[in-house]
Coordinates of C-alpha atoms in Angstrom, one line a residue:
M1 CA 8.2 -19.0 8.7
K2 CA 5.6 -19.3 11.5
L3 CA 4.3 -15.8 10.8
F4 CA 4.2 -16.6 7.0
A5 CA 2.2 -19.7 7.7
L6 CA -0.2 -17.8 9.9
L7 CA -0.8 -15.2 7.2
L8 CA -1.2 -17.9 4.6
V9 CA -3.9 -19.5 6.6
L10 CA -5.7 -16.2 7.1
L11 CA -5.6 -15.5 3.4
L12 CA -7.5 -18.6 2.7
A13 CA -10.5 -17.0 4.5
F14 CA -10.8 -14.4 1.8
V15 CA -11.4 -17.0 -1.0
D16 CA -15.1 -17.3 -1.6
V17 CA -15.8 -21.0 -1.5
R18 CA -19.3 -21.8 -2.6
A19 CA -21.0 -25.1 -2.7
D20 CA -21.6 -26.3 -6.2
E21 CA -25.1 -25.8 -7.4
P22 CA -27.0 -28.4 -9.4
A23 CA -26.5 -27.9 -13.1
D24 CA -29.4 -27.3 -15.4
S25 CA -30.2 -30.6 -17.2
L26 CA -31.9 -31.4 -20.5
A27 CA -32.2 -35.0 -19.6
A28 CA -34.9 -36.0 -17.0
D29 CA -32.7 -38.7 -15.5
T30 CA -29.7 -36.5 -14.8
V31 CA -28.8 -36.5 -11.1
A32 CA -27.2 -33.3 -9.6
P33 CA -23.9 -33.9 -7.8
P34 CA -23.9 -33.4 -4.0
P35 CA -22.7 -30.1 -2.6
R36 CA -19.0 -29.8 -2.0
K37 CA -17.9 -29.8 1.6
L38 CA -15.5 -27.2 2.9
G39 CA -12.0 -28.3 4.0
V40 CA -11.1 -28.4 7.7
V41 CA -8.8 -25.3 7.4
R42 CA -11.4 -23.2 5.6
R43 CA -14.2 -24.2 8.0
T44 CA -12.0 -23.3 10.9
V45 CA -11.0 -19.9 9.4
R46 CA -14.6 -19.2 8.4
G47 CA -15.6 -19.8 12.0
F48 CA -13.4 -16.9 13.1
D49 CA -16.1 -14.5 12.0
R50 CA -19.2 -16.1 13.4
L51 CA -21.1 -13.2 15.1
N52 CA -24.4 -12.8 17.0
D53 CA -26.3 -10.3 14.9
D54 CA -28.3 -9.1 17.9
Y55 CA -25.0 -7.7 19.4
I56 CA -22.8 -7.0 16.4
E57 CA -23.6 -5.6 12.9
Q58 CA -21.2 -7.1 10.4
Q59 CA -19.1 -5.0 8.0
H60 CA -21.0 -4.2 4.8
Y61 CA -17.9 -3.1 2.8
V62 CA -14.8 -4.8 1.6
C63 CA -12.3 -1.9 1.7
T64 CA -11.6 1.2 3.8
I65 CA -9.3 4.3 3.6
M66 CA -8.5 6.4 6.6
L67 CA -6.4 9.4 7.6
Q68 CA -5.0 9.5 11.1
A69 CA -3.1 12.1 13.1
T70 CA -1.0 10.8 16.1
H71 CA 0.7 12.3 19.1
T72 CA 3.3 9.8 20.5
Y73 CA 4.8 9.4 24.0
D74 CA 8.1 7.6 24.4
S75 CA 10.2 7.3 27.5
Y76 CA 13.3 5.2 28.4
S77 CA 14.5 4.9 32.0
L78 CA 17.9 3.3 32.6
S79 CA 19.1 2.4 36.1
S80 CA 22.1 0.9 37.7
A81 CA 22.0 -1.3 40.8
G82 CA 23.3 -1.0 44.4
S83 CA 23.0 1.4 47.2
D84 CA 24.4 4.2 45.1
Q85 CA 21.8 3.7 42.3
Q86 CA 22.0 6.0 39.3
K87 CA 19.0 6.6 37.1
V88 CA 18.5 8.6 33.9
T89 CA 15.2 9.1 32.0
F90 CA 15.1 10.2 28.4
A91 CA 12.1 11.3 26.4
P92 CA 11.7 13.3 23.2
D93 CA 9.3 16.2 22.7
S94 CA 5.9 15.0 21.6
K95 CA 5.3 15.8 17.9
L96 CA 2.5 15.3 15.4
K97 CA 2.6 12.4 13.0
V98 CA 0.2 11.9 10.1
G99 CA -0.4 9.2 7.6
P100 CA -2.8 7.2 5.5
F101 CA -4.2 3.8 6.3
L102 CA -5.7 1.2 4.0
G103 CA -7.8 -1.8 4.9
W104 CA -9.1 -4.8 3.0
K105 CA -11.3 -7.3 4.9
W106 CA -9.2 -8.3 7.9
F107 CA -6.0 -6.5 6.9
F108 CA -5.4 -3.0 8.1
A109 CA -2.1 -1.3 7.5
G110 CA -0.6 2.2 7.5
Y111 CA 2.4 4.4 7.6
T112 CA 2.9 7.6 9.6
F113 CA 5.7 10.3 9.4
E114 CA 6.5 13.2 11.6
L115 CA 5.6 16.6 10.4
G116 CA 8.1 19.4 10.6
N117 CA 11.0 16.9 10.6
I118 CA 11.8 16.0 7.0
S119 CA 15.5 15.6 7.6
F120 CA 16.1 11.9 6.6
G121 CA 19.0 11.6 9.1
N122 CA 16.5 12.1 11.9
L123 CA 13.3 10.8 10.5
K124 CA 11.2 8.8 12.9
Q125 CA 9.3 5.9 11.4
Q126 CA 6.4 3.7 12.4
F127 CA 4.7 0.9 10.6
D128 CA 1.7 -1.1 11.8
L129 CA -0.1 -4.1 10.4
S130 CA -3.3 -5.4 12.0
I131 CA -5.3 -8.5 11.1
Y132 CA -8.6 -8.7 13.0
S133 CA -11.4 -11.3 13.1
S134 CA -14.1 -11.7 15.7
Q135 CA -12.0 -14.5 17.4
I136 CA -8.4 -13.7 16.7
G137 CA -6.3 -10.5 16.4
V138 CA -2.8 -10.1 15.2
D139 CA -0.7 -6.9 15.6
I140 CA 2.6 -6.4 13.9
F141 CA 4.6 -3.2 14.7
Y142 CA 7.9 -1.5 13.7
R143 CA 9.1 1.7 15.3
R144 CA 12.4 3.5 15.0
T145 CA 13.1 6.7 17.0
G146 CA 15.2 9.7 15.9
N147 CA 18.0 11.2 17.9
D148 CA 16.2 14.1 19.5
Y149 CA 15.8 12.8 23.1
K150 CA 16.1 15.0 26.1
L151 CA 17.0 14.2 29.7
R152 CA 13.8 14.4 31.7
N153 CA 15.1 13.2 35.0
A154 CA 18.5 12.2 36.5
K155 CA 19.4 10.8 39.9
F156 CA 23.1 10.3 40.9
G157 CA 22.8 10.0 44.7
H158 CA 21.4 12.0 47.6
D159 CA 24.3 14.5 47.5
V160 CA 24.0 15.4 43.8
D161 CA 21.6 18.1 42.6
A162 CA 20.9 17.0 39.0
R163 CA 18.2 19.5 38.2
L164 CA 20.5 21.4 35.7
L165 CA 20.2 18.3 33.4
E166 CA 16.4 18.4 33.1
G167 CA 15.2 19.3 29.6
V168 CA 18.7 19.2 28.2
S169 CA 18.9 17.8 24.6
F170 CA 20.9 14.5 24.2
D171 CA 21.4 13.0 20.8
G172 CA 23.4 10.0 22.0
L173 CA 20.4 7.7 22.4
K174 CA 18.6 5.7 19.6
A175 CA 16.0 3.1 20.1
G176 CA 13.8 0.8 18.2
I177 CA 11.1 -1.9 18.7
T178 CA 9.8 -4.7 16.5
G179 CA 7.4 -7.4 17.3
F180 CA 3.9 -8.9 17.2
N181 CA 1.0 -9.9 19.4
V182 CA -1.5 -12.6 18.8
Y183 CA -4.6 -12.8 21.0
Y184 CA -7.8 -14.9 21.2
I185 CA -11.1 -13.3 22.2
F186 CA -13.4 -15.7 24.1
N187 CA -16.8 -14.0 23.9
H188 CA -16.3 -13.3 20.2
G189 CA -19.9 -13.8 19.2
R190 CA -21.1 -10.9 21.2
Y191 CA -18.1 -8.7 21.8
S192 CA -16.4 -7.0 18.8
Y193 CA -12.8 -5.9 19.3
P194 CA -12.6 -4.5 15.8
A195 CA -15.6 -2.3 16.5
A196 CA -13.6 -0.3 19.0
F197 CA -10.1 -0.5 17.5
A198 CA -10.4 -1.2 13.8
Q199 CA -13.8 0.3 13.0
S200 CA -14.7 -2.7 10.8
T201 CA -17.9 -3.7 12.6
I202 CA -20.6 -2.0 14.8
Q203 CA -21.3 -3.0 18.3
K204 CA -25.0 -2.7 18.9
I205 CA -25.3 -3.8 22.6
S206 CA -22.8 -3.3 25.3
C207 CA -20.7 -6.3 26.1
G208 CA -17.4 -7.5 27.5
T209 CA -15.0 -10.4 27.2
W210 CA -11.8 -12.1 28.5
M211 CA -8.9 -12.5 26.1
A212 CA -5.5 -14.2 26.1
G213 CA -2.5 -14.1 23.8
I214 CA 1.1 -14.6 23.1
G215 CA 3.7 -12.1 21.9
Y216 CA 7.3 -11.5 20.8
T217 CA 9.2 -8.2 21.0
R218 CA 12.7 -7.1 20.0
N219 CA 13.8 -3.9 21.7
S220 CA 17.1 -2.2 21.0
I221 CA 18.9 0.7 22.7
D222 CA 22.1 2.4 21.5
L223 CA 23.7 4.7 24.1
D224 CA 26.8 6.9 23.7
Y225 CA 27.8 6.9 27.3
D226 CA 30.9 8.9 26.6
R227 CA 28.8 11.7 25.3
L228 CA 26.5 11.4 28.3
Q229 CA 29.5 11.6 30.7
R230 CA 30.7 14.8 28.9
L231 CA 27.2 16.3 29.2
I232 CA 27.1 15.6 32.9
D233 CA 30.6 17.1 33.4
E234 CA 29.6 20.2 31.4
K235 CA 26.4 20.8 33.4
L236 CA 27.4 19.6 36.9
G237 CA 31.2 20.1 36.9
Q238 CA 33.9 17.6 36.2
R239 CA 34.4 14.7 38.6
T240 CA 31.1 15.6 40.3
V241 CA 29.5 12.4 39.0
Q242 CA 31.1 9.3 37.5
L243 CA 28.7 7.0 35.6
D244 CA 28.2 3.6 37.1
S245 CA 29.5 0.7 35.1
G246 CA 25.9 -0.6 34.8
L247 CA 25.1 2.5 32.6
M248 CA 28.2 2.3 30.5
F249 CA 27.0 0.3 27.6
N250 CA 27.1 0.9 23.8
S251 CA 24.1 -1.2 22.9
V252 CA 21.6 -3.5 24.4
K253 CA 19.0 -5.8 22.7
Y254 CA 16.0 -7.2 24.5
Y255 CA 14.1 -10.2 23.4
D256 CA 10.7 -10.6 25.0
F257 CA 8.5 -13.7 24.9
S258 CA 5.1 -13.2 26.7
L259 CA 1.8 -14.8 27.7
S260 CA -0.9 -12.2 28.2
A261 CA -4.4 -12.1 29.6
G262 CA -6.9 -9.3 30.0
Y263 CA -10.4 -8.0 29.7
G264 CA -12.2 -5.8 27.2
Y265 CA -15.5 -4.0 27.4
N266 CA -17.5 -2.1 24.7
W267 CA -20.0 0.4 26.0
V268 CA -22.7 1.5 23.5
F269 CA -24.1 4.7 24.9
A270 CA -25.9 5.9 21.8
K271 CA -26.7 4.7 18.3
G272 CA -23.5 4.5 16.3
W273 CA -21.4 5.6 19.3
L274 CA -19.0 3.3 21.3
F275 CA -16.5 3.6 24.1
G276 CA -14.2 0.7 24.3
A277 CA -11.5 -0.2 26.9
C278 CA -9.1 -3.1 27.1
L279 CA -6.4 -3.9 29.7
Q280 CA -3.9 -6.7 29.3
A281 CA -1.1 -7.9 31.6
A282 CA 1.7 -10.0 30.2
L283 CA 4.0 -12.5 32.0
A284 CA 7.1 -12.0 29.9
H285 CA 10.4 -13.9 29.8
K286 CA 13.2 -11.5 28.9
R287 CA 16.5 -12.2 27.3
S288 CA 19.0 -9.4 26.8
S289 CA 22.5 -9.0 25.5
G290 CA 24.8 -6.1 25.0
S291 CA 28.3 -4.6 25.4
V292 CA 29.6 -2.9 28.5
A293 CA 32.5 -0.5 28.8
G294 CA 35.7 -2.3 29.8
A295 CA 34.2 -5.8 29.2
S296 CA 35.5 -8.2 26.5
G297 CA 33.8 -10.7 24.4
R298 CA 30.0 -10.9 24.6
G299 CA 29.6 -8.4 27.3
F300 CA 26.6 -8.9 29.6
S301 CA 23.6 -11.2 29.1
F302 CA 20.7 -12.1 31.4
G303 CA 17.4 -13.8 31.4
N304 CA 14.4 -12.5 33.4
I305 CA 10.7 -12.7 34.0
N306 CA 8.7 -9.5 34.5
I307 CA 5.1 -8.1 34.2
D308 CA 4.4 -5.9 31.2
G309 CA 1.1 -4.1 30.4
I310 CA -1.0 -3.0 27.4
G311 CA -3.9 -0.6 27.7
R312 CA -6.3 0.5 24.9
F313 CA -9.1 3.0 25.0
G314 CA -11.3 4.1 22.1
L315 CA -14.2 6.4 21.3
V316 CA -15.8 5.8 18.0
Y317 CA -18.7 7.0 15.9
N318 CA -19.6 4.6 13.0
N319 CA -22.6 4.7 10.7
M320 CA -21.0 1.9 8.5
K321 CA -20.1 4.1 5.6
W322 CA -18.3 6.9 7.5
Y323 CA -16.5 6.6 10.8
A324 CA -14.4 8.9 13.1
G325 CA -13.0 8.7 16.5
A326 CA -10.0 8.8 18.9
S327 CA -8.0 6.2 20.7
V328 CA -5.2 5.9 23.3
I329 CA -2.8 3.0 23.3
L330 CA -0.2 2.5 26.0
H331 CA 2.6 -0.1 26.3
T332 CA 5.1 -0.7 29.1
Y333 CA 8.1 -3.0 29.1
N334 CA 10.1 -3.7 32.2
Y335 CA 13.5 -5.3 32.6
H336 CA 15.0 -5.8 36.1
K337 CA 18.2 -7.6 37.1
S338 CA 20.7 -7.2 39.9
R339 CA 23.1 -5.2 37.8
F340 CA 21.0 -3.2 35.4
S341 CA 17.3 -2.4 34.7
T342 CA 15.3 -0.4 32.3
N343 CA 11.7 0.6 31.7
N344 CA 10.3 1.6 28.3
T345 CA 6.9 3.2 28.1
F346 CA 5.5 4.3 24.8
G347 CA 2.0 5.1 23.6
S348 CA 0.0 7.1 21.2
F349 CA -3.1 9.3 21.0
N350 CA -4.8 9.0 17.7
I351 CA -7.6 11.0 15.9
Y352 CA -8.9 9.6 12.7
I353 CA -11.6 9.8 10.0
G354 CA -12.3 7.3 7.4
R355 CA -14.7 5.9 4.7
N356 CA -15.6 2.4 3.7
F357 CA -16.3 1.5 0.1
I358 CA -17.0 -1.4 -2.3
L359 CA -20.1 -3.1 -0.9
K360 CA -20.1 -6.8 -0.4
K361 CA -22.3 -8.8 -2.8
K362 CA -24.9 -9.7 -0.3
Y363 CA -25.5 -6.1 0.6
R364 CA -25.9 -4.8 -2.9
Q365 CA -29.4 -4.0 -4.1

């Protein structure tokens, strides 16, 4: 409901509210009514897009269409605790995703699918919705992996050589992440976050800003540890390694509530060209629940506080009608507790080209 309320408030910004103009009168003594005042909510939302025209050129168009190609990186590391710590790292091969994106004013959404992998039983999916203004940004994301992970690294103690497991396919891991981030941009009049990461405005003079936000993430991992144990026995020999109980779980769900702060800078090095970078660190409270082999009832559950990070880098050319560029986005989520820990790092490298259309009324000749 909170998300719905936020979207409802933002939608009010798109309604063109104009002060009533005095009506033409045939009678000389007719008095025109006073201009109508905007409500508090609409005045507040309108204020989200107040810009300094010396630093930022506002968007001239209402809609945009874009084609994007994406290479993704996705890595999960699972670790047990204790002096005989065991650790396994899974990551799929990087593959190309393509998809269309559509934008209307603040809203920008798209869908990408993986080329060369049309089997619906193994289709990776990603959905992103972004709502940007000069002051506030909202990112909503949904990702579901396939079952084509490979073991990239394994450690089972000093006396075990696990190199035979590196690069071996493992289809017993599935993962997904769903969540949102909301952040406030302090120097919003002079710094344009959308200029670097949504291509909806043009930064004319280099500038930076501090930003702060809140976020929520739900991360799920399903692991077939019996299949993992059989793979270890096959490659290393039976009874060479016995999985630690901390790694013997069927499924784990992580709930992440975070407060973030960071700094962003847009460097305008030529007309129409921009390089933007933004780094944010998040103090996150984690809650997790799952099922462990041999445990009854709820299984294990723990609360935790850790530091997560988000990094964004973008290179853009934008002449207002056409735009093109590349961006790198990296996320890292960490969970550490006495019995079990995991690290999830995922990111994307994007190349895109797009065109804006439907001029706003005030820019039409």
